[in-house]
CSV table of C-alpha atoms in Angstrom, one decimal:
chain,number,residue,atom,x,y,z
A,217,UNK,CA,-25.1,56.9,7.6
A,218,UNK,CA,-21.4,56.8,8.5
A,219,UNK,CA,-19.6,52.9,8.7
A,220,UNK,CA,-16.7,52.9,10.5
A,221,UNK,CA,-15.0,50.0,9.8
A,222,UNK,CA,-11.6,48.3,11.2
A,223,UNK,CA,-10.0,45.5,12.2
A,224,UNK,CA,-9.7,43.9,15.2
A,225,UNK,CA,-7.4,40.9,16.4
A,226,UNK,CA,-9.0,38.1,18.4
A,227,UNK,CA,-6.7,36.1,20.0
A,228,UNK,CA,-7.4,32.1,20.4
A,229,UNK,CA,-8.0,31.0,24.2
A,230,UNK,CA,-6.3,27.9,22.6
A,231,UNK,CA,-4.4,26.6,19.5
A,232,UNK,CA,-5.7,23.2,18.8
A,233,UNK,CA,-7.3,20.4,20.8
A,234,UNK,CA,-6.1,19.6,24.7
A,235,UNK,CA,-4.9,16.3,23.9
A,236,UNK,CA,-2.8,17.3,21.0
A,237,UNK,CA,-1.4,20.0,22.7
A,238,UNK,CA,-0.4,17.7,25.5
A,239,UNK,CA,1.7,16.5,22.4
A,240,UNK,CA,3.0,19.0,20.8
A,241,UNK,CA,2.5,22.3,23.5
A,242,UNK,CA,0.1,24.4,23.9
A,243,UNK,CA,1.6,27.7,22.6
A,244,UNK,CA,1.5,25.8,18.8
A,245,UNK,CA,-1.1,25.5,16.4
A,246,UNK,CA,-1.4,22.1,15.4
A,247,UNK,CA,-1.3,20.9,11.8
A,248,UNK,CA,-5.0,19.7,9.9
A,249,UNK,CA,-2.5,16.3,9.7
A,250,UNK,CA,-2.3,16.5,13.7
A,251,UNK,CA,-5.5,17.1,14.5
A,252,UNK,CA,-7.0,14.5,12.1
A,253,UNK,CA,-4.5,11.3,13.1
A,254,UNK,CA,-3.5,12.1,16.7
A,255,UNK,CA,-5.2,10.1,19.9
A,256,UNK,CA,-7.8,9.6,17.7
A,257,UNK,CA,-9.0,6.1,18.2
A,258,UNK,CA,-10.8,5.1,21.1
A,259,UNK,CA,-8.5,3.5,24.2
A,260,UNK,CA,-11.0,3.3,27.2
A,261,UNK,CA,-14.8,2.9,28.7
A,262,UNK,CA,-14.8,-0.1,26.0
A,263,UNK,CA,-18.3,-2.4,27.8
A,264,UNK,CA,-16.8,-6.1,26.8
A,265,UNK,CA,-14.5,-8.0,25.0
A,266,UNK,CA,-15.7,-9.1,21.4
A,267,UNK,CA,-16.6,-12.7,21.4
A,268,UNK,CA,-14.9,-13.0,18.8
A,269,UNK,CA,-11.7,-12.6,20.4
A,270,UNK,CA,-12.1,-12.5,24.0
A,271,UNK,CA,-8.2,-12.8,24.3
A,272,UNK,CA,-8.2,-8.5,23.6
A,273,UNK,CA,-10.3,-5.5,23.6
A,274,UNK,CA,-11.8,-4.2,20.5
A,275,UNK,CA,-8.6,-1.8,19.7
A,276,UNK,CA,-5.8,-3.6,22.0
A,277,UNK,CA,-1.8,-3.1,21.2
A,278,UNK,CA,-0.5,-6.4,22.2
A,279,UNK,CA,-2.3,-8.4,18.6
A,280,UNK,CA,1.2,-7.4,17.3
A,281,UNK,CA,4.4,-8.9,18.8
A,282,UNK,CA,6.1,-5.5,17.9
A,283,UNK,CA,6.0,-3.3,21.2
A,284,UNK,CA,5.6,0.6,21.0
A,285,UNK,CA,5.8,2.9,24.2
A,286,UNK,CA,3.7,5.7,21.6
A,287,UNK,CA,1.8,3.9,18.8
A,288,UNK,CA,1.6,7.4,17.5
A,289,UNK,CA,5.0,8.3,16.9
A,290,UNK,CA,4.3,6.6,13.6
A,291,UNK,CA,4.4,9.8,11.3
A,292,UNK,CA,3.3,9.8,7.1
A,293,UNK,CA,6.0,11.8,5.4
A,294,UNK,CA,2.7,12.5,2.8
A,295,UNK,CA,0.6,13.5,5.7
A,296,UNK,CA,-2.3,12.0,4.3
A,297,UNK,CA,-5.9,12.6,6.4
A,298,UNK,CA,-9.3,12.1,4.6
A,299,UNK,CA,-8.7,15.7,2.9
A,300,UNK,CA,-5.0,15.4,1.9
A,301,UNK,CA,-5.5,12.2,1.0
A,302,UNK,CA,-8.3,12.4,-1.4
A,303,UNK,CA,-7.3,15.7,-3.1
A,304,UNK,CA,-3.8,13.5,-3.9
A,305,UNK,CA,-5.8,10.7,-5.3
A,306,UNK,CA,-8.4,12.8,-7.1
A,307,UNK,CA,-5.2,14.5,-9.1
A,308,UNK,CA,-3.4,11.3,-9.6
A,309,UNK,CA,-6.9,9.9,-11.4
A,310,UNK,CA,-7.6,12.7,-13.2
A,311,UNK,CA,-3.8,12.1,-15.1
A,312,UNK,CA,-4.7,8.5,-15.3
A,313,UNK,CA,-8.2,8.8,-16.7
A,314,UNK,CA,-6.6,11.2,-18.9
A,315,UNK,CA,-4.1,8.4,-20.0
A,316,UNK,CA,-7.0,6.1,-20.8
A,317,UNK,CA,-9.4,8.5,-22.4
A,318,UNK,CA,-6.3,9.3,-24.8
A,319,UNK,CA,-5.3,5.8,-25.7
A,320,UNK,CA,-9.2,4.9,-26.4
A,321,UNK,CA,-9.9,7.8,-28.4
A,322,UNK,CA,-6.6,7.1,-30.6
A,323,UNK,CA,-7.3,3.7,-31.4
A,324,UNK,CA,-3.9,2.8,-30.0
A,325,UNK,CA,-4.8,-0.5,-28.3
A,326,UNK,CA,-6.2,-1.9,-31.4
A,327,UNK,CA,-2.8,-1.2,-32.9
A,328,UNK,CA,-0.8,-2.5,-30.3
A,329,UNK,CA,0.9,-5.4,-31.8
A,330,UNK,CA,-0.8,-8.7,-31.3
A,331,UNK,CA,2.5,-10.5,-29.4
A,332,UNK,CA,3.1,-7.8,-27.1
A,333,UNK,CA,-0.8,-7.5,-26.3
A,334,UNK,CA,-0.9,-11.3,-25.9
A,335,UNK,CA,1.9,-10.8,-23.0
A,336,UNK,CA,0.8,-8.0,-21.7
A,337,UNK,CA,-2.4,-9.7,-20.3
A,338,UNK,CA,-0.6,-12.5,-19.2
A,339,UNK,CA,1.5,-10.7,-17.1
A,340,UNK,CA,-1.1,-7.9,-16.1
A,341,UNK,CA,-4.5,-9.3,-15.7
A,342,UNK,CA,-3.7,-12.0,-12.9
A,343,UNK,CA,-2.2,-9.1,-10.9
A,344,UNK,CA,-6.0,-7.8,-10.4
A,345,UNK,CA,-6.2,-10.7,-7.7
A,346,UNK,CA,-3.2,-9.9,-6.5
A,347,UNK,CA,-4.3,-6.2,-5.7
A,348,UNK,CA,-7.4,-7.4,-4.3
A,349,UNK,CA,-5.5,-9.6,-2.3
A,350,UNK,CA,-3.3,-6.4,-1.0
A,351,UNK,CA,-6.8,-4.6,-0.8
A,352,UNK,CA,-7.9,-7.1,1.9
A,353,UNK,CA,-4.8,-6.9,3.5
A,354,UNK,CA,-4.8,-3.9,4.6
A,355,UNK,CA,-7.8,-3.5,5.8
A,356,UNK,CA,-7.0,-6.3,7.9
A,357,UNK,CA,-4.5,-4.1,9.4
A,358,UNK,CA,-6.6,-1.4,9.6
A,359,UNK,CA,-9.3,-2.9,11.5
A,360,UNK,CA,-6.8,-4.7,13.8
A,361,UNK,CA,-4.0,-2.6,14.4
A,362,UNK,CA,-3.5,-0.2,17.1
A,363,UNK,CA,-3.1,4.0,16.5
A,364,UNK,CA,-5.0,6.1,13.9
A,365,UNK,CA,-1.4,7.1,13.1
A,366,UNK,CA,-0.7,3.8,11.4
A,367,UNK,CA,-4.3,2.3,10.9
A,368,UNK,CA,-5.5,5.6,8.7
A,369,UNK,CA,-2.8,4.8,6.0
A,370,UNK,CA,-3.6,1.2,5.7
A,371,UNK,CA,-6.7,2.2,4.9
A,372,UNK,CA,-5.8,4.6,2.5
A,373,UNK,CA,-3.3,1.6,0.8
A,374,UNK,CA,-6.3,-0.7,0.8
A,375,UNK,CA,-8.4,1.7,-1.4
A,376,UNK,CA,-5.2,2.5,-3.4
A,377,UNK,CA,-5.4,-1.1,-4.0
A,378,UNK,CA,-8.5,-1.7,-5.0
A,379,UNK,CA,-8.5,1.1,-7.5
A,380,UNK,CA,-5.3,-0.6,-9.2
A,381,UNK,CA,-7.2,-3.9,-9.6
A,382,UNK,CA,-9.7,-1.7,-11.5
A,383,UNK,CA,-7.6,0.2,-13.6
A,384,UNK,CA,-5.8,-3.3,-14.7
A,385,UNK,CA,-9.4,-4.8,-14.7
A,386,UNK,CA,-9.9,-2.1,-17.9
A,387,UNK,CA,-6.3,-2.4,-19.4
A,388,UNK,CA,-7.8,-5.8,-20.2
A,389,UNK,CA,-11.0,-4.4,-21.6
A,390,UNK,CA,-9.4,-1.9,-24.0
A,391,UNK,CA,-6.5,-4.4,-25.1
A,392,UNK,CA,-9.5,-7.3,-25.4
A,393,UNK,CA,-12.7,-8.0,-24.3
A,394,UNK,CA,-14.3,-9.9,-21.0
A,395,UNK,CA,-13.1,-13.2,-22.0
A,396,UNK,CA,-9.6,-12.3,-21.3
A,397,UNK,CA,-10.5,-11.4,-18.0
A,398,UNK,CA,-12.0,-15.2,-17.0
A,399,UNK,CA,-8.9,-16.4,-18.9
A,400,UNK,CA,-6.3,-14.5,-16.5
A,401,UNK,CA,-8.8,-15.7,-13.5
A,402,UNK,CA,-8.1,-19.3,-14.8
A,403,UNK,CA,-4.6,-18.5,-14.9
A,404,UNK,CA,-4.3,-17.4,-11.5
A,405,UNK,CA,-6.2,-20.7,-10.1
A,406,UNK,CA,-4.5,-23.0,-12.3
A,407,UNK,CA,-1.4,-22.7,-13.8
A,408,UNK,CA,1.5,-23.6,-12.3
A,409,UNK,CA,3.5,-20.3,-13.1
A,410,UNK,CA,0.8,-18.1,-10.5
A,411,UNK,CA,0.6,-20.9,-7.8
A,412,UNK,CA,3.2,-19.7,-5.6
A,413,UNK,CA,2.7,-16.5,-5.9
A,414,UNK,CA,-1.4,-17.1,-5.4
A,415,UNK,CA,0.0,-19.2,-2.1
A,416,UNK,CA,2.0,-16.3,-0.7
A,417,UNK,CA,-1.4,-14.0,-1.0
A,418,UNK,CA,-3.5,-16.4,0.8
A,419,UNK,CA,-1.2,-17.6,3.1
A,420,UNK,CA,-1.3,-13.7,4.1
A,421,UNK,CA,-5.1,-13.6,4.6
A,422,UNK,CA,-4.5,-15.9,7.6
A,423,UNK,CA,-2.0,-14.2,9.5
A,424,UNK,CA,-2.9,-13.2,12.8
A,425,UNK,CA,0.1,-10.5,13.8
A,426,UNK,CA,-1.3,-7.7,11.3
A,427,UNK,CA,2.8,-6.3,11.7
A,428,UNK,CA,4.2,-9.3,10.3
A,429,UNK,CA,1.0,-9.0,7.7
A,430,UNK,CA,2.6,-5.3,6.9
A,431,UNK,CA,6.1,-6.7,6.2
A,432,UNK,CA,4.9,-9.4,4.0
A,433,UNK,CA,2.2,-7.3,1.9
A,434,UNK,CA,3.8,-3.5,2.3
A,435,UNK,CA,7.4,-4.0,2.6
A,436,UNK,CA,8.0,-7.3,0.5
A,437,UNK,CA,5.6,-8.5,-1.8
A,438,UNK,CA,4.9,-4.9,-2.8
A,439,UNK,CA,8.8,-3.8,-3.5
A,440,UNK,CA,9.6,-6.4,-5.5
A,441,UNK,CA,6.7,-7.2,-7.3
A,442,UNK,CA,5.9,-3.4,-8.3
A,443,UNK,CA,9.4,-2.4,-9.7
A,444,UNK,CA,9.5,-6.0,-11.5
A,445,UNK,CA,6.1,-5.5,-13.4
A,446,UNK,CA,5.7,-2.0,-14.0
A,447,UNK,CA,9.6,-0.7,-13.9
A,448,UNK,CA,11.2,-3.9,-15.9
A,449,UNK,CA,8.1,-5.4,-17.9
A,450,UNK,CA,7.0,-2.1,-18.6
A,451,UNK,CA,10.6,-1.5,-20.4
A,452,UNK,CA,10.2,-4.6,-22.4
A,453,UNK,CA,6.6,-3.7,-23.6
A,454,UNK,CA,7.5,-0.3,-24.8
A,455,UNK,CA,10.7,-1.3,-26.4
A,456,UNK,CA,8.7,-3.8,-28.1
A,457,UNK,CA,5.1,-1.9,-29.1
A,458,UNK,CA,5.8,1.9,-27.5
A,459,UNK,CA,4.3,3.1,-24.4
A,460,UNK,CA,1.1,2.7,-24.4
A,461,UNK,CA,0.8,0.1,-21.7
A,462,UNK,CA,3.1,2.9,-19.7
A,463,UNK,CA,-0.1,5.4,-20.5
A,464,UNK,CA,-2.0,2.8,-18.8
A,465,UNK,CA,-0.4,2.2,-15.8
A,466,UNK,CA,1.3,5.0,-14.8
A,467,UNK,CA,-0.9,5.5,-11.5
A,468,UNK,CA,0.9,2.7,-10.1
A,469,UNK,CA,4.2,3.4,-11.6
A,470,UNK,CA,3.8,7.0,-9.7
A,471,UNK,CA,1.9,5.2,-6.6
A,472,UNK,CA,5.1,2.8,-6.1
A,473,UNK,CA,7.6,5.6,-5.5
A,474,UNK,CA,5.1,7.3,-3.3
A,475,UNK,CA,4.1,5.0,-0.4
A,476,UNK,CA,7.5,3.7,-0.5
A,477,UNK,CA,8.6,6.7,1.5
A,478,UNK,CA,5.3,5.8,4.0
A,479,UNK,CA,6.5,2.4,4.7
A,480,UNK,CA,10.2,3.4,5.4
A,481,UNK,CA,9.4,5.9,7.5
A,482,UNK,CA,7.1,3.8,9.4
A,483,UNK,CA,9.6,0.9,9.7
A,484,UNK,CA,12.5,3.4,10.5
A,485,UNK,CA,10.0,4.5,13.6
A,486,UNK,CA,9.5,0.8,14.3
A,487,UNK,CA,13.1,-0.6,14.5
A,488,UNK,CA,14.5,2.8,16.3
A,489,UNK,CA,11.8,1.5,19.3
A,490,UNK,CA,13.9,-1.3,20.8
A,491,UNK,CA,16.3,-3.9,19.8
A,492,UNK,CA,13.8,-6.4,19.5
A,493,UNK,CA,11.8,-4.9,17.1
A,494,UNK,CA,14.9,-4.9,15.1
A,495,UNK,CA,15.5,-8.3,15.4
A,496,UNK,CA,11.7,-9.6,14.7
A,497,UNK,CA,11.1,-7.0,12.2
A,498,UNK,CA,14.6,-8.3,10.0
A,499,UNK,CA,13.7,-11.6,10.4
A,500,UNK,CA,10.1,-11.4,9.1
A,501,UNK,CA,11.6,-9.4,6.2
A,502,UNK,CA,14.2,-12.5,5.6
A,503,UNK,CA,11.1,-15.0,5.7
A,504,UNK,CA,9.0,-13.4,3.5
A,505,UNK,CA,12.0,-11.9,1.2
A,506,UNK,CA,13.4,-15.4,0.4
A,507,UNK,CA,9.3,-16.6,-0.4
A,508,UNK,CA,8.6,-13.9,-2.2
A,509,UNK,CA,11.9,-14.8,-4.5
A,510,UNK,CA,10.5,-18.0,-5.3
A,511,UNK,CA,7.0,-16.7,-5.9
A,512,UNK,CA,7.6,-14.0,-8.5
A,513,UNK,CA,10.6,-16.0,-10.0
A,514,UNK,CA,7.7,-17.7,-12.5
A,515,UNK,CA,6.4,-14.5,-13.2
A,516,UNK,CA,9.4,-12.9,-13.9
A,517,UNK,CA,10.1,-15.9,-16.7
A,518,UNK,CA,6.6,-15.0,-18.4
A,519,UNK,CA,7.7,-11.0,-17.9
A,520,UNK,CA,11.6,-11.2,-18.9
A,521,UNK,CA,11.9,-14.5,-20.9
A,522,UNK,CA,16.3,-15.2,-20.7
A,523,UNK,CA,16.3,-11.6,-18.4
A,524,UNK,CA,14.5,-13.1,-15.7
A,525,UNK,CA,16.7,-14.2,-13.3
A,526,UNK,CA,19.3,-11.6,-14.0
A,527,UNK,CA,16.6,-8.9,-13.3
A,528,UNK,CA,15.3,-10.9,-10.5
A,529,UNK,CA,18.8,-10.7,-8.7
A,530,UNK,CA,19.1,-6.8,-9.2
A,531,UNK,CA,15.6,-6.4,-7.5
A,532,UNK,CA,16.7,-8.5,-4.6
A,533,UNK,CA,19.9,-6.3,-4.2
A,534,UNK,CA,18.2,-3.4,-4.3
A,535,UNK,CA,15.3,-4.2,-1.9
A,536,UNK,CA,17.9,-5.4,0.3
A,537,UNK,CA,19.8,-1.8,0.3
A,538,UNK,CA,16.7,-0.4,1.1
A,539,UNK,CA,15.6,-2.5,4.1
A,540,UNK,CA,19.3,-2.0,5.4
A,541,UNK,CA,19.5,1.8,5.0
A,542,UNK,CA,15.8,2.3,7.4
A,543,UNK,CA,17.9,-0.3,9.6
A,544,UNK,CA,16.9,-3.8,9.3
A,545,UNK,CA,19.6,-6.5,9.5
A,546,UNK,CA,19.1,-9.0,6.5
């Protein structure tokens, strides 16, 4: 029997769905990122209000004070959907379980030297509530913002999150043992160095514009605290006892620098809207700036000892270049 075989060209009636290529045109194929994060959230045929909230629809744009003719001109410089985004984290855990399974198997935490492990879960273990604080965050602004464009990230940072509480959750099972854990938990309720920070997480949980909630958690809290704990601190541990606390908390290290570039592009969007997004965006970011000062100030004491508030001002200066160069007036 003869097989004849060739090929044959089908052309697509169309590239990508009809709402995206209202977008984008209809003589493009749209990206995976596209088709996963554009006009994908439900806008209409909603049956009632929640009673709940019978001030807005379920999804409803106006339970932010920040006003956006497209909520999806947000864009994620990672463009990060389900697939993307899991494939990045999968790599970034591998390293990291890597990291741990090295340490453990070396014995290196039991020779880490007994001052520098003694600091080390000061400063780290009380951060697991501030993660889980971030965690819930976030999916506060997930579940109440408006546009998959933006709400699918916060998602993503919540779960980001949550996995750093974990991985500093066992940082203080392989420098201790469980005790240390309800020690930094009596640490974060009681003493007077965590208190302001621990007020300037709850206060968060309470805040009903989930924009403002994304200047105070993404923006703020999260670029200062992150470069001050695992930039500075993690300098002065390794100088003091090598890097093996580094081993352990490089995911963050490397998460920092990543969503960084998500929240200034989604700010940049955000400000180039209208002046007054400019104006109530920069002075959220002044608010919560100057609190979030005199929150990690403490911290930074425990972290830096006589570097503190030297470090402390560098941070500020350099958060401050940041927020002006995506266009916020500070």
């Amino acid at each position: 029997m003869h097989l004849d075989l060739r090929t044959v060209s089908i052309t697509p009636l169309r590239q990508t769905f009809d709402s995206i290529a209202a977008r984008i045109g209809s003589d493009k194929p749209a990206s995976r990122y596209q088709e996963a994060t554009l006009d994908v959230q439900p806008d209409a045929n909603f049956h009632y209000r929640p009673l709940w909230d019978p001030e807005h629809d379920i999804y409803d744009a106006s339970r932010t004070a920040v006003k956006m003719n497209d909520w999806y001109a947000f864009k994620d410089p990672r463009q990060f959907y389900y697939g993307t985004y899991t494939l990045a984290r999968a790599r970034m855990q591998e390293t990291a379980e890597g990291d741990f399974t090295f340490v453990e198997s070396r014995g290196l935490a039991n020779n880490f030297p007994t001052a520098s492990k003694d600091l080390a879960l000061k400063v780290l273990l009380p951060l697991r509530h501030v993660e889980w604080g971030a965690n819930m965050n976030n999916t506060s602004m997930c579940a109440y913002g408006y546009g998959a464009a933006i709400t699918q990230p916060c998602l993503f940072n919540a779960m980001d999150h949550l996995g750093m509480a974990q991985y500093l959750t066992r940082v203080g099972l392989l420098l201790d043992d469980v005790a240390a854990l309800d020690t930094a938990k009596q640490a974060w309720l009681f003493d007077a160095g965590w208190q302001e920070l621990r007020r300037y997480v709850e206060d968060t949980f309470v805040m009903k514009d989930w924009f403002e909630l994304f200047i105070a958690q993404n923006l703020v809290l999260n670029g200062l605290l992150y470069p001050l704990v695992y930039q500075h601190f993690d300098s002065v541990l390794s100088a003091q006892a090598g890097p093996v606390v580094s081993m352990l908390t490089r995911f963050q290290h490397e998460w920092y620098a990543e969503t960084s570039k998500w929240v200034n592009a989604t700010l940049k969007i955000a400000l180039s809207e209208s002046i007054e997004n400019q104006q109530l965006l920069s002075s959220w970011t002044k608010t919560y700036r100057d609190r979030a000062i005199i929150a990690l100030a403490p911290i930074a004491a425990l972290a830096l000892g006589d570097k503190a508030e030297a470090v402390m001002a560098e941070l500020v200066e350099e958060f401050n270049a940041r927020a002006i160069k995506f266009g916020l007036t500070l």
